[in-house]
């Protein structure tokens, strides 16, 4: 569907109010890729919630060339679908299906569940973009409306910028081995947006560095941080009502919830 652009004063005021309510979350969770900032799925969902909508995905299926999912945005008031879009992860993407990237580095294939999850994430972000791209501009004109999950790790202008960095003198640094940079950036952005101290995760998952989280621990942490972020967005939207504490925060972790 086409973008839902305000066509009267009431809708314009609603979008302006929404931009004020969720602007901080959108900017805090935006991904910085090669100097440009892109709205992540958490930011898009916050915008949807601020408009009284819910974003989700359906019809995940393997098709020729990759995995496809359909994203949709529904009004919570009456269940009306206001925007739909397709999310796709292609077999020509070495990050997901393995193979050599543009720099000649060999990358392993990701698990099927991760590929399907990314197809859904892209579908949700794309559907929200169809409905609320104008709100991103209201929040910050410097934000790109291209969903962060669709941007390559080295950006759309990767080679020239990478060559420029390689030409400049670099200080040797040591980075812990473990999760890829994109996953680490998403985790760091969520921690910043929710206000959860990184030490909470380090202590609870018994690791010295967040990059050492296992895939199961990482997925668990992302899911719970998204829950905290959603609660935060709802509280901001319903700021006239007493705010309730999130039901499942990192400060209230039960022993049987720790995945190790």
Short mmCIF file of C-alpha atoms in Angstrom, two decimals:
data_model
loop_
_atom_site.label_atom_id
_atom_site.label_comp_id
_atom_site.label_asym_id
_atom_site.label_seq_id
_atom_site.Cartn_x
_atom_site.Cartn_y
_atom_site.Cartn_z
CA UNK A 1 0.00 0.00 0.00
CA UNK A 2 1.04 3.60 -0.48
CA UNK A 3 2.27 5.79 2.35
CA UNK A 4 -0.40 7.06 4.71
CA UNK A 5 0.19 10.81 4.36
CA UNK A 6 -1.95 13.11 6.54
CA UNK A 7 -4.63 14.81 4.46
CA UNK A 8 -6.39 16.84 7.14
CA UNK A 9 -5.54 18.80 10.26
CA UNK A 10 -6.56 16.09 12.72
CA UNK A 11 -4.33 13.43 11.13
CA UNK A 12 -1.44 15.87 10.89
CA UNK A 13 -1.76 16.70 14.59
CA UNK A 14 -1.85 12.99 15.40
CA UNK A 15 1.41 12.43 13.53
CA UNK A 16 2.98 15.48 15.17
CA UNK A 17 1.95 14.22 18.61
CA UNK A 18 3.27 10.75 17.77
CA UNK A 19 6.61 12.19 16.67
CA UNK A 20 6.93 13.91 20.04
CA UNK A 21 5.93 10.81 22.00
CA UNK A 22 8.26 8.31 20.39
CA UNK A 23 10.97 10.54 18.95
CA UNK A 24 13.49 9.70 21.67
CA UNK A 25 13.02 5.95 21.20
CA UNK A 26 13.30 6.22 17.42
CA UNK A 27 16.55 8.18 17.63
CA UNK A 28 18.08 6.04 20.39
CA UNK A 29 17.45 2.77 18.55
CA UNK A 30 18.49 4.05 15.11
CA UNK A 31 21.45 2.23 13.57
CA UNK A 32 24.50 4.22 12.49
CA UNK A 33 25.85 2.59 9.33
CA UNK A 34 28.74 4.27 7.55
CA UNK A 35 27.84 7.67 8.97
CA UNK A 36 24.12 7.55 8.14
CA UNK A 37 21.35 6.82 10.63
CA UNK A 38 18.59 4.37 9.77
CA UNK A 39 15.40 3.64 11.72
CA UNK A 40 15.35 0.11 13.17
CA UNK A 41 12.32 -2.13 13.61
CA UNK A 42 12.03 -1.07 17.28
CA UNK A 43 11.73 2.55 16.18
CA UNK A 44 9.13 1.75 13.52
CA UNK A 45 7.07 -0.23 16.05
CA UNK A 46 7.24 2.67 18.51
CA UNK A 47 5.86 5.00 15.82
CA UNK A 48 3.05 2.52 15.10
CA UNK A 49 2.13 2.23 18.79
CA UNK A 50 2.10 6.01 19.12
CA UNK A 51 -0.52 6.04 16.33
CA UNK A 52 -2.63 3.41 18.07
CA UNK A 53 -1.50 0.70 15.66
CA UNK A 54 0.24 -2.66 15.92
CA UNK A 55 2.74 -4.00 13.38
CA UNK A 56 3.25 -7.70 12.72
CA UNK A 57 4.08 -10.25 10.06
CA UNK A 58 2.45 -13.26 8.43
CA UNK A 59 2.81 -15.77 5.60
CA UNK A 60 6.50 -16.53 6.07
CA UNK A 61 7.52 -18.88 3.26
CA UNK A 62 10.49 -20.13 1.34
CA UNK A 63 10.27 -19.03 -2.28
CA UNK A 64 12.58 -19.15 -5.24
CA UNK A 65 15.67 -17.18 -4.35
CA UNK A 66 15.11 -16.85 -0.62
CA UNK A 67 12.55 -16.38 2.16
CA UNK A 68 9.61 -13.96 2.01
CA UNK A 69 7.25 -12.60 4.66
CA UNK A 70 4.35 -10.15 4.60
CA UNK A 71 4.24 -7.30 7.08
CA UNK A 72 1.15 -5.35 8.01
CA UNK A 73 0.10 -2.45 10.19
CA UNK A 74 -3.32 -2.65 11.88
CA UNK A 75 -5.28 -0.11 13.86
CA UNK A 76 -5.79 -1.52 17.35
CA UNK A 77 -9.15 0.21 17.63
CA UNK A 78 -10.90 -1.73 14.87
CA UNK A 79 -8.33 -4.16 13.44
CA UNK A 80 -8.28 -2.40 10.07
CA UNK A 81 -5.14 -3.03 8.01
CA UNK A 82 -3.71 0.33 6.93
CA UNK A 83 -0.47 -0.81 5.29
CA UNK A 84 1.18 -4.00 4.01
CA UNK A 85 4.62 -4.72 2.60
CA UNK A 86 6.92 -7.59 1.69
CA UNK A 87 10.12 -8.53 3.49
CA UNK A 88 12.67 -10.69 1.71
CA UNK A 89 16.01 -12.30 2.52
CA UNK A 90 17.76 -13.40 -0.66
CA UNK A 91 20.07 -16.31 -1.27
CA UNK A 92 22.43 -13.79 -2.87
CA UNK A 93 23.11 -12.23 0.56
CA UNK A 94 26.32 -13.77 1.97
CA UNK A 95 25.53 -12.37 5.42
CA UNK A 96 22.57 -14.75 5.65
CA UNK A 97 23.18 -17.59 3.20
CA UNK A 98 26.94 -17.72 3.42
CA UNK A 99 29.64 -17.33 0.81
CA UNK A 100 32.15 -14.65 -0.02
CA UNK A 101 31.17 -11.04 0.54
CA UNK A 102 32.32 -8.14 -1.64
CA UNK A 103 35.63 -8.06 0.24
CA UNK A 104 36.33 -11.74 -0.43
CA UNK A 105 35.72 -12.77 3.18
CA UNK A 106 34.03 -16.14 3.58
CA UNK A 107 30.91 -16.02 5.74
CA UNK A 108 28.97 -18.98 7.16
CA UNK A 109 25.29 -19.60 6.49
CA UNK A 110 22.98 -18.47 9.26
CA UNK A 111 20.44 -20.90 10.82
CA UNK A 112 17.11 -21.13 9.02
CA UNK A 113 15.21 -19.64 11.96
CA UNK A 114 17.42 -16.54 11.84
CA UNK A 115 16.77 -16.11 8.12
CA UNK A 116 13.01 -16.44 8.60
CA UNK A 117 13.13 -14.01 11.53
CA UNK A 118 14.96 -11.42 9.44
CA UNK A 119 12.42 -11.75 6.64
CA UNK A 120 9.69 -10.98 9.19
CA UNK A 121 11.66 -8.09 10.68
CA UNK A 122 12.18 -6.53 7.27
CA UNK A 123 8.49 -6.99 6.45
CA UNK A 124 7.40 -5.22 9.65
CA UNK A 125 9.82 -2.32 9.11
CA UNK A 126 8.82 -1.95 5.46
CA UNK A 127 5.08 -1.95 6.29
CA UNK A 128 5.62 0.69 8.97
CA UNK A 129 7.67 2.76 6.55
CA UNK A 130 4.78 2.63 4.07
CA UNK A 131 2.46 4.10 6.68
CA UNK A 132 4.69 6.39 8.72
CA UNK A 133 7.69 7.55 6.67
CA UNK A 134 6.51 11.17 7.09
CA UNK A 135 6.74 10.84 10.88
CA UNK A 136 10.45 10.00 10.70
CA UNK A 137 11.06 13.30 8.89
CA UNK A 138 9.13 15.11 11.64
CA UNK A 139 11.30 13.47 14.30
CA UNK A 140 14.67 14.17 12.67
CA UNK A 141 15.31 15.18 9.07
CA UNK A 142 18.72 13.52 9.33
CA UNK A 143 17.21 10.07 9.75
CA UNK A 144 16.87 7.91 6.65
CA UNK A 145 13.50 6.25 6.10
CA UNK A 146 15.16 3.16 4.63
CA UNK A 147 14.70 0.42 7.26
CA UNK A 148 18.00 -0.36 9.00
CA UNK A 149 17.54 -4.10 8.47
CA UNK A 150 17.69 -3.60 4.70
CA UNK A 151 21.02 -1.78 4.75
CA UNK A 152 24.24 -3.78 4.20
CA UNK A 153 26.74 -3.76 7.08
CA UNK A 154 29.06 -1.54 5.04
CA UNK A 155 26.25 0.71 3.78
CA UNK A 156 25.11 1.28 0.23
CA UNK A 157 28.36 3.07 -0.60
CA UNK A 158 30.54 0.47 1.08
CA UNK A 159 33.58 0.13 -1.24
CA UNK A 160 34.65 3.80 -1.49
CA UNK A 161 34.18 4.43 2.22
CA UNK A 162 35.92 1.20 3.16
CA UNK A 163 38.84 2.09 0.91
CA UNK A 164 39.08 5.52 2.50
CA UNK A 165 39.23 3.98 5.97
CA UNK A 166 41.86 1.49 4.88
CA UNK A 167 43.99 4.30 3.48
CA UNK A 168 44.00 6.16 6.78
CA UNK A 169 46.37 5.07 9.57
CA UNK A 170 44.61 2.83 12.05
CA UNK A 171 45.44 2.09 15.65
CA UNK A 172 45.58 -1.61 16.40
CA UNK A 173 42.60 -2.66 18.45
CA UNK A 174 41.53 -5.91 19.94
CA UNK A 175 37.90 -6.91 19.61
CA UNK A 176 36.45 -9.88 21.41
CA UNK A 177 35.42 -12.65 19.07
CA UNK A 178 31.74 -13.59 19.07
CA UNK A 179 28.59 -12.05 17.63
CA UNK A 180 28.77 -10.02 14.38
CA UNK A 181 28.94 -6.23 14.55
CA UNK A 182 25.35 -5.77 13.32
CA UNK A 183 23.90 -7.92 16.12
CA UNK A 184 26.11 -6.24 18.71
CA UNK A 185 25.01 -2.78 17.53
CA UNK A 186 21.35 -3.78 17.80
CA UNK A 187 21.87 -5.05 21.35
CA UNK A 188 23.77 -1.90 22.35
CA UNK A 189 21.06 0.35 20.88
CA UNK A 190 18.34 -1.51 22.77
CA UNK A 191 20.25 -1.26 26.05
CA UNK A 192 20.60 2.49 25.53
CA UNK A 193 16.93 2.94 24.61
CA UNK A 194 15.60 0.92 27.55
CA UNK A 195 18.10 2.21 30.10
CA UNK A 196 19.10 -1.33 31.11
CA UNK A 197 22.76 -1.31 32.29
CA UNK A 198 24.99 -3.66 30.25
CA UNK A 199 26.29 -5.04 33.55
CA UNK A 200 22.87 -6.58 34.13
CA UNK A 201 23.33 -8.81 31.10
CA UNK A 202 26.95 -9.57 31.90
CA UNK A 203 26.06 -10.70 35.41
CA UNK A 204 22.95 -12.65 34.50
CA UNK A 205 24.40 -14.49 31.52
CA UNK A 206 27.78 -14.89 33.26
CA UNK A 207 29.94 -13.52 30.46
CA UNK A 208 32.75 -10.95 30.52
CA UNK A 209 31.77 -9.34 27.22
CA UNK A 210 28.38 -9.03 25.54
CA UNK A 211 29.85 -10.39 22.31
CA UNK A 212 30.31 -13.70 24.10
CA UNK A 213 26.57 -14.30 24.45
CA UNK A 214 25.37 -17.51 22.84
CA UNK A 215 22.72 -17.35 20.12
CA UNK A 216 20.09 -18.51 22.61
CA UNK A 217 21.14 -15.93 25.19
CA UNK A 218 21.24 -13.18 22.55
CA UNK A 219 17.75 -14.05 21.28
CA UNK A 220 16.43 -14.13 24.86
CA UNK A 221 17.99 -10.75 25.68
CA UNK A 222 16.67 -9.10 22.48
CA UNK A 223 13.15 -10.42 23.08
CA UNK A 224 13.05 -9.16 26.65
CA UNK A 225 14.56 -5.79 25.80
CA UNK A 226 11.95 -5.35 23.06
CA UNK A 227 9.25 -6.08 25.65
CA UNK A 228 10.68 -3.41 27.93
CA UNK A 229 10.87 -0.97 25.01
CA UNK A 230 7.27 -1.68 24.00
CA UNK A 231 6.11 -1.06 27.57
CA UNK A 232 8.06 2.19 27.59
CA UNK A 233 6.45 3.31 24.34
CA UNK A 234 2.96 2.48 25.65
CA UNK A 235 3.63 4.40 28.85
CA UNK A 236 4.73 7.44 26.86
CA UNK A 237 1.63 7.16 24.66
CA UNK A 238 -0.63 6.90 27.70
CA UNK A 239 1.28 9.51 29.70
CA UNK A 240 -1.92 10.83 31.22
CA UNK A 241 -2.39 7.53 33.06
CA UNK A 242 -0.19 6.23 35.91
CA UNK A 243 2.75 4.33 34.38
CA UNK A 244 3.05 0.69 35.31
CA UNK A 245 6.44 -0.99 35.64
CA UNK A 246 7.27 -3.54 32.91
CA UNK A 247 6.18 -7.03 33.87
CA UNK A 248 9.52 -8.61 32.99
CA UNK A 249 12.58 -6.46 33.50
CA UNK A 250 16.16 -7.46 33.92
CA UNK A 251 15.94 -6.48 37.53
CA UNK A 252 13.30 -9.18 38.13
CA UNK A 253 14.91 -12.12 36.38
CA UNK A 254 13.82 -15.52 37.66
CA UNK A 255 16.33 -18.32 37.99
CA UNK A 256 14.56 -20.54 35.49
CA UNK A 257 14.65 -17.76 32.87
CA UNK A 258 18.43 -17.74 32.56
CA UNK A 259 19.29 -19.77 29.42
CA UNK A 260 22.38 -21.50 30.71
#
